[in-house]
PDB file of C-alpha atoms in Angstrom:
ATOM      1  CA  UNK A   1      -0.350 -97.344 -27.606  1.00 98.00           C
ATOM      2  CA  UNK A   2       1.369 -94.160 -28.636  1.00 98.00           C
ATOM      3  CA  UNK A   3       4.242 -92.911 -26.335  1.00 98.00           C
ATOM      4  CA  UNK A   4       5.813 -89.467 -26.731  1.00 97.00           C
ATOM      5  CA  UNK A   5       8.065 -87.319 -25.035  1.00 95.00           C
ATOM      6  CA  UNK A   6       6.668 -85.147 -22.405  1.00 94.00           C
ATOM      7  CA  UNK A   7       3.926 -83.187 -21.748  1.00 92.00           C
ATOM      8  CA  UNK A   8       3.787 -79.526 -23.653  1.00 87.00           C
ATOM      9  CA  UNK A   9       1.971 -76.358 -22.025  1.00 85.00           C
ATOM     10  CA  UNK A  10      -1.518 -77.308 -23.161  1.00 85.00           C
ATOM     11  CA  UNK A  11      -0.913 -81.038 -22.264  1.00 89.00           C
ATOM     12  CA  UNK A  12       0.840 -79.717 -18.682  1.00 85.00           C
ATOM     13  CA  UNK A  13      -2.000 -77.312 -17.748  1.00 88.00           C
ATOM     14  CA  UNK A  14      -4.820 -80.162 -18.366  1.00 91.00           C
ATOM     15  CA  UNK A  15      -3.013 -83.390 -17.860  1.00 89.00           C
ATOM     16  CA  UNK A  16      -3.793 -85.509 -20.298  1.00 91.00           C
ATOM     17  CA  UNK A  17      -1.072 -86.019 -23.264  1.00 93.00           C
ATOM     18  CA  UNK A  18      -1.183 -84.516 -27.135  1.00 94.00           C
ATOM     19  CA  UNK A  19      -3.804 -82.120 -26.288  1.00 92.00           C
ATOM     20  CA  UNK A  20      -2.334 -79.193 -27.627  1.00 90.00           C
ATOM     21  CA  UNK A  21      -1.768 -78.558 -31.737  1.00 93.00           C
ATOM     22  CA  UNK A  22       0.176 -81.588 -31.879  1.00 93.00           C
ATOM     23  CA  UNK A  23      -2.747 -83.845 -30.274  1.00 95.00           C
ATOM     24  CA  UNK A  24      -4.644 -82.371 -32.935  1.00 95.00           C
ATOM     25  CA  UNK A  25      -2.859 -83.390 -35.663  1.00 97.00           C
ATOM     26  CA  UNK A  26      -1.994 -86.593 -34.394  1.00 97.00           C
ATOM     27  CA  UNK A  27      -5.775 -87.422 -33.844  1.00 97.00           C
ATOM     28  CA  UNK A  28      -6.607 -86.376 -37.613  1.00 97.00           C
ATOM     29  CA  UNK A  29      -4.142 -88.544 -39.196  1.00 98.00           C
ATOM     30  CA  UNK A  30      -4.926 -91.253 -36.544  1.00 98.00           C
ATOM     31  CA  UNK A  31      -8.761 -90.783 -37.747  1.00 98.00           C
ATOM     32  CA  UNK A  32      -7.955 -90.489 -41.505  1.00 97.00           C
ATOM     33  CA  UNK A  33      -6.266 -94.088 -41.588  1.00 97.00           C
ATOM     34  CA  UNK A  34      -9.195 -95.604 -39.671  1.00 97.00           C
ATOM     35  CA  UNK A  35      -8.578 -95.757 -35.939  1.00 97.00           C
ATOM     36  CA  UNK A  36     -11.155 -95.292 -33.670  1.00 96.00           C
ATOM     37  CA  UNK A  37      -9.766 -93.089 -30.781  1.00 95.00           C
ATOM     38  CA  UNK A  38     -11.727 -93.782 -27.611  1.00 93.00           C
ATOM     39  CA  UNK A  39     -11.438 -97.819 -28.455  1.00 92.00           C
ATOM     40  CA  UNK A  40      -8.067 -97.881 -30.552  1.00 93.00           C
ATOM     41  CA  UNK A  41      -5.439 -95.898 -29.244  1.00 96.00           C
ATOM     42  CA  UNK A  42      -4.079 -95.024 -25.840  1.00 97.00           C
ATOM     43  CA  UNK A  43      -1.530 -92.027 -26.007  1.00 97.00           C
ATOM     44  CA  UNK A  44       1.192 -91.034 -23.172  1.00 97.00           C
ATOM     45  CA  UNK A  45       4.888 -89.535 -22.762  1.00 97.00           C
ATOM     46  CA  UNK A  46       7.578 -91.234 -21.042  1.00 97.00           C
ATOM     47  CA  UNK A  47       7.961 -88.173 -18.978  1.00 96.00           C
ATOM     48  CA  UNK A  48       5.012 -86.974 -16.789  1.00 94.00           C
ATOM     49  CA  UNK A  49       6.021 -83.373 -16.511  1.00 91.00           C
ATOM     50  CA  UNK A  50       6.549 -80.554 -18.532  1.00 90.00           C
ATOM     51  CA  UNK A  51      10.480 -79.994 -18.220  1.00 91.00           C
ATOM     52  CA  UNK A  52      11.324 -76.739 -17.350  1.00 88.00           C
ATOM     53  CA  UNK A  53      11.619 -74.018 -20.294  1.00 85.00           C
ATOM     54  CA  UNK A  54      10.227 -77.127 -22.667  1.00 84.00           C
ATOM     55  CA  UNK A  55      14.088 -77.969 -22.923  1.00 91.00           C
ATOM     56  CA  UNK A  56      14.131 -81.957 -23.858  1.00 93.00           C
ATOM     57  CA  UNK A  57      13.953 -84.483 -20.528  1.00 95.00           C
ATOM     58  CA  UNK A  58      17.312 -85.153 -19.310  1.00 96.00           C
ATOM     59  CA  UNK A  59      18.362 -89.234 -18.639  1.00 94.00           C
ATOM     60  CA  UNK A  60      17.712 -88.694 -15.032  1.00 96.00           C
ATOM     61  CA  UNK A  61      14.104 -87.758 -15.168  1.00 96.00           C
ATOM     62  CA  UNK A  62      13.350 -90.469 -17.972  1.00 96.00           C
ATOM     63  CA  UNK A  63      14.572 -92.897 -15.565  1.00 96.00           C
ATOM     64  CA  UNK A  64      12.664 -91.622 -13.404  1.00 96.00           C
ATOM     65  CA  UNK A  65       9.339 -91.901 -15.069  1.00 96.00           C
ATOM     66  CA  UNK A  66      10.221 -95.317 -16.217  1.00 97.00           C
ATOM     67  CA  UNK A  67       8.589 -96.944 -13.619  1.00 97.00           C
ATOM     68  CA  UNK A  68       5.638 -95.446 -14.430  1.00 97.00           C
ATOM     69  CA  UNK A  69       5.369 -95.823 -18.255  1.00 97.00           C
ATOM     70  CA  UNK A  70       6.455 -99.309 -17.325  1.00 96.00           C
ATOM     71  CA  UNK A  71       3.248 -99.943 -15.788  1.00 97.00           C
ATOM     72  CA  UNK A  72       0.974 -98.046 -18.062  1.00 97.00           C
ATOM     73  CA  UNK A  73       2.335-100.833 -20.615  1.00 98.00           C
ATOM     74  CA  UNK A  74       1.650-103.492 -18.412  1.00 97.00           C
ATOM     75  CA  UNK A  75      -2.096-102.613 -17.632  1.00 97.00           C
ATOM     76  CA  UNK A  76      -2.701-100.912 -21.059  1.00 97.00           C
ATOM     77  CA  UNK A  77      -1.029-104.022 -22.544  1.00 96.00           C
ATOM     78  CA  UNK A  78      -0.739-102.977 -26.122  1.00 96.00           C
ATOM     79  CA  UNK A  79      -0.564-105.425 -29.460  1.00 95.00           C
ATOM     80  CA  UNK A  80       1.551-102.006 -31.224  1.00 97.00           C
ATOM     81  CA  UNK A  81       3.284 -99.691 -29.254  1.00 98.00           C
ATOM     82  CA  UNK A  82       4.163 -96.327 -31.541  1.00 98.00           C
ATOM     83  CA  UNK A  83       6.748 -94.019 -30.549  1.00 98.00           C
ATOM     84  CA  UNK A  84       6.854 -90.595 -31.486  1.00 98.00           C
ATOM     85  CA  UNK A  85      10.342 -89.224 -31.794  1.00 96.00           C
ATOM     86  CA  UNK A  86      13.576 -89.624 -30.774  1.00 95.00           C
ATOM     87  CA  UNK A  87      13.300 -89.276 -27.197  1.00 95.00           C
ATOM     88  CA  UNK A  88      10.274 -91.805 -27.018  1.00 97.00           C
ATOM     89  CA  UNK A  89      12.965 -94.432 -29.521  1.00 97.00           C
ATOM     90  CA  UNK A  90      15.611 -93.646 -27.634  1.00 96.00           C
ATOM     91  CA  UNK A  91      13.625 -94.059 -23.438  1.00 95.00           C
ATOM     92  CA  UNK A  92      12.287 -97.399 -24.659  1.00 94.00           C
ATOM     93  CA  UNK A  93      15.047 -98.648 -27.112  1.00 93.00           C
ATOM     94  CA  UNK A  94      17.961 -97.732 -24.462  1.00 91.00           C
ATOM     95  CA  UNK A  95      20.180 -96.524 -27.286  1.00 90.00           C
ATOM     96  CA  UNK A  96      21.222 -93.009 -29.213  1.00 91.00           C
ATOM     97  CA  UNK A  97      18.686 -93.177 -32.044  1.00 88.00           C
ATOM     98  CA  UNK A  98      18.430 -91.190 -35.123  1.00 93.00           C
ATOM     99  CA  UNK A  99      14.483 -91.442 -35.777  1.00 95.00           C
ATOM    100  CA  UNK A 100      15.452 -90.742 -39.558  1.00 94.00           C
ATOM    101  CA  UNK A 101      16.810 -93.819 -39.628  1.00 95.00           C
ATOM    102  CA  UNK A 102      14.345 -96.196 -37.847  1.00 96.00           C
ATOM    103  CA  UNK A 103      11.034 -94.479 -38.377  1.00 97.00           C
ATOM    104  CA  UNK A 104       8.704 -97.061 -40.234  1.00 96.00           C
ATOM    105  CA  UNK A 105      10.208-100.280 -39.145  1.00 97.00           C
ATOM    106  CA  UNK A 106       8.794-102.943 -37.164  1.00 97.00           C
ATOM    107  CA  UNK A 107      11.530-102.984 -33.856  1.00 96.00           C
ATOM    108  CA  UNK A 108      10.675-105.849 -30.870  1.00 95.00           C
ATOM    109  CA  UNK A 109      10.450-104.273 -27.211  1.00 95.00           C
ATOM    110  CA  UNK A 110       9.550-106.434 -24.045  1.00 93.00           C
ATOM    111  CA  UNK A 111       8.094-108.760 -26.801  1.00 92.00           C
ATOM    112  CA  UNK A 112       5.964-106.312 -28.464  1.00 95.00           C
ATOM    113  CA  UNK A 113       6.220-104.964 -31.947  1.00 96.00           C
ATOM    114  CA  UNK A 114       7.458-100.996 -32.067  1.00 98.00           C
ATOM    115  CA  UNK A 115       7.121 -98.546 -34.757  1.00 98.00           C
ATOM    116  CA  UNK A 116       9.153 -95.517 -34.472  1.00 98.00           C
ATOM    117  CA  UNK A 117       7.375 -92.222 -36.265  1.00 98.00           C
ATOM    118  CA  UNK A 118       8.205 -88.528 -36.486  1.00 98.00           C
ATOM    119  CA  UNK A 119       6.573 -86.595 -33.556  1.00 97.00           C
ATOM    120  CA  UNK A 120       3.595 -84.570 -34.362  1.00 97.00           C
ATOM    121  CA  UNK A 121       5.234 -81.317 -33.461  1.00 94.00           C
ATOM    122  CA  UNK A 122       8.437 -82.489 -36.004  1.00 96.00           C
ATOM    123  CA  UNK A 123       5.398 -82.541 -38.576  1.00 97.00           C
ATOM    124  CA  UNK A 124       3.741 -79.122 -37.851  1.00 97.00           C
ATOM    125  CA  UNK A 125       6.968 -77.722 -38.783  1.00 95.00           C
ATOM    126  CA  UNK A 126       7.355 -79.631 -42.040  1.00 93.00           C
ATOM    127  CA  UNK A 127       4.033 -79.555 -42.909  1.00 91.00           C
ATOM    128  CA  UNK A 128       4.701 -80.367 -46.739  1.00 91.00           C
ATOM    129  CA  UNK A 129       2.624 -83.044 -48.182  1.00 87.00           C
ATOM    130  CA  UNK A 130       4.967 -83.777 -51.196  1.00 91.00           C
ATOM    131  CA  UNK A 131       6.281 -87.148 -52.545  1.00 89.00           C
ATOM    132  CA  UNK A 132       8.614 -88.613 -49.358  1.00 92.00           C
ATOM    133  CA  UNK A 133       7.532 -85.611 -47.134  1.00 96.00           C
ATOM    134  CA  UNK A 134       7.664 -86.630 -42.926  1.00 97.00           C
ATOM    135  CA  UNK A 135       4.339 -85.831 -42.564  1.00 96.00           C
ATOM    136  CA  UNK A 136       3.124 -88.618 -46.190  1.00 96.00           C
ATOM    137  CA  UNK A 137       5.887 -91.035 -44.270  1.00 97.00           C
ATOM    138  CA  UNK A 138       4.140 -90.531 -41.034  1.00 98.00           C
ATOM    139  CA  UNK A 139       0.485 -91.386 -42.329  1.00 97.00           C
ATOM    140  CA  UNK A 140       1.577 -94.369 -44.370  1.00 97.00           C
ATOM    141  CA  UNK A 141       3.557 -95.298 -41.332  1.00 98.00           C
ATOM    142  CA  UNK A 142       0.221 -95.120 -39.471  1.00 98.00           C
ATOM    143  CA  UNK A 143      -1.378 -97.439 -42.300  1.00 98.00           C
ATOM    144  CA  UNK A 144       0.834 -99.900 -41.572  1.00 98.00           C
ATOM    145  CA  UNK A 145       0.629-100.052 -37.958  1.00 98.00           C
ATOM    146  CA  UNK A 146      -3.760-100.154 -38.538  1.00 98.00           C
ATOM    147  CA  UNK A 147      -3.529-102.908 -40.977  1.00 97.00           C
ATOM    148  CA  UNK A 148      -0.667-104.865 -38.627  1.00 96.00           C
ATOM    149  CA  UNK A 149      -3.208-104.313 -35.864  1.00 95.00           C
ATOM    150  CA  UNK A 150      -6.833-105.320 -37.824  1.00 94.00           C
ATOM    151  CA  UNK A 151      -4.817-108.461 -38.481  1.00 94.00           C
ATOM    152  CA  UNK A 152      -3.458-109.113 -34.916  1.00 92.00           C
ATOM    153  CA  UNK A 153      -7.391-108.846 -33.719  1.00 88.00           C
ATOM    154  CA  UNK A 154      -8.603-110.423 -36.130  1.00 89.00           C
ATOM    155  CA  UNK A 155      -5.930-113.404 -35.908  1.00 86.00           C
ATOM    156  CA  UNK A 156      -7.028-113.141 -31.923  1.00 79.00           C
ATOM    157  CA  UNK A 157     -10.354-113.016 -32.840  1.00 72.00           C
ATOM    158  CA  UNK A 158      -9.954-116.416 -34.473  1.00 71.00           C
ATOM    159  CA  UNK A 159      -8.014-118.279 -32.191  1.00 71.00           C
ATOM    160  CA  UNK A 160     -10.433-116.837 -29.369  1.00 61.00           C
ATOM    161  CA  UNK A 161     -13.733-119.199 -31.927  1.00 62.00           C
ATOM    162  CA  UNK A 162     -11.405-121.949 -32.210  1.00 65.00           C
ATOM    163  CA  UNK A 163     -10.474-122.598 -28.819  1.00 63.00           C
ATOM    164  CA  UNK A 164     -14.373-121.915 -27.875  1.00 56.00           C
ATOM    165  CA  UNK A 165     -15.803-124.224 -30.303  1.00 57.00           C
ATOM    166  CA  UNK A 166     -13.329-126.831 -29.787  1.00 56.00           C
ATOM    167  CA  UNK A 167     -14.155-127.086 -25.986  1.00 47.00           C
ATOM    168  CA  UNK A 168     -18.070-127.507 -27.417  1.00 44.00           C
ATOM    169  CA  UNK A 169     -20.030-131.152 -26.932  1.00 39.00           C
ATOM    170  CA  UNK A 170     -22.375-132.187 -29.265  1.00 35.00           C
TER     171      UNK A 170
END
């Protein structure tokens, strides 16, 4: 599960989230480390609506949409959860965050593992690819997370044959 901030023009005007040049990029570098996206990932915001003049959501209408992201966890329920950018860190964490700091490490939420990455829109406007770059950090973070979740499957995949083989009579 990826969770992001709020909805942007394109994203308001068709709702569904990270449709617009953001959801593009996200969804190449999502594709280029191996995830399939219509079995893989589930994306959303914390906030449902566009906030007015694309100004950043205020406390009162995260809390708000809480609730709701809340339950998209729940019925999703995600191994990873990704969040992309501060606002995302800061909604779920419940603490001032600087992403700079965090982004790339494996964080425990509601006992899931969380890994904080620079949003897609941060990364269209530093769109270097050097050595240490945001957008290199970003698609090694997204490595991780793929490998961290081919081994939770696969580790559930397991347990799933050896609880079904050991309930098996000869």
């Amino acid at each position: 599960m990826i969770i992001g901030e709020a909805p942007g023009a394109m994203e308001d005007k068709q709702g569904k989230p990270f449709v617009g040049r953001s959801g593009r990029l996200l969804d190449q570098m999502l594709e280029r480390v191996g995830f399939d996206l219509s079995k893989d990932v589930y994306i959303t915001n914390v906030v449902k609506s566009r906030p007015p003049l694309n100004r950043r959501p205020t406390k009162k209408e995260i809390r708000a949409c809480l609730p709701w992201l809340s339950q998209q966890v729940e019925l999703v329920d995600p191994f990873i959860i990704a969040l992309a950018g501060s606002t995302a860190c800061e909604s779920l964490l419940d603490k001032k965050i600087k992403i700079t700091d965090i982004r790339g490490t494996w964080l425990k939420w509601e006992g899931r593992l969380v890994m904080p990455l620079f949003h897609p829109s941060y990364l269209l406007r530093n769109p270097s690819e050097i050595d240490d770059s945001p957008k290199l950090l970003t698609m090694n973070d997204l490595r991780v997370i793929h490998n961290k979740l081919k081994k939770i499957k696969s580790a559930s995949s397991m347990a799933y044959l050896r609880s079904d083989l050991g309930s098996t009579k000869s």
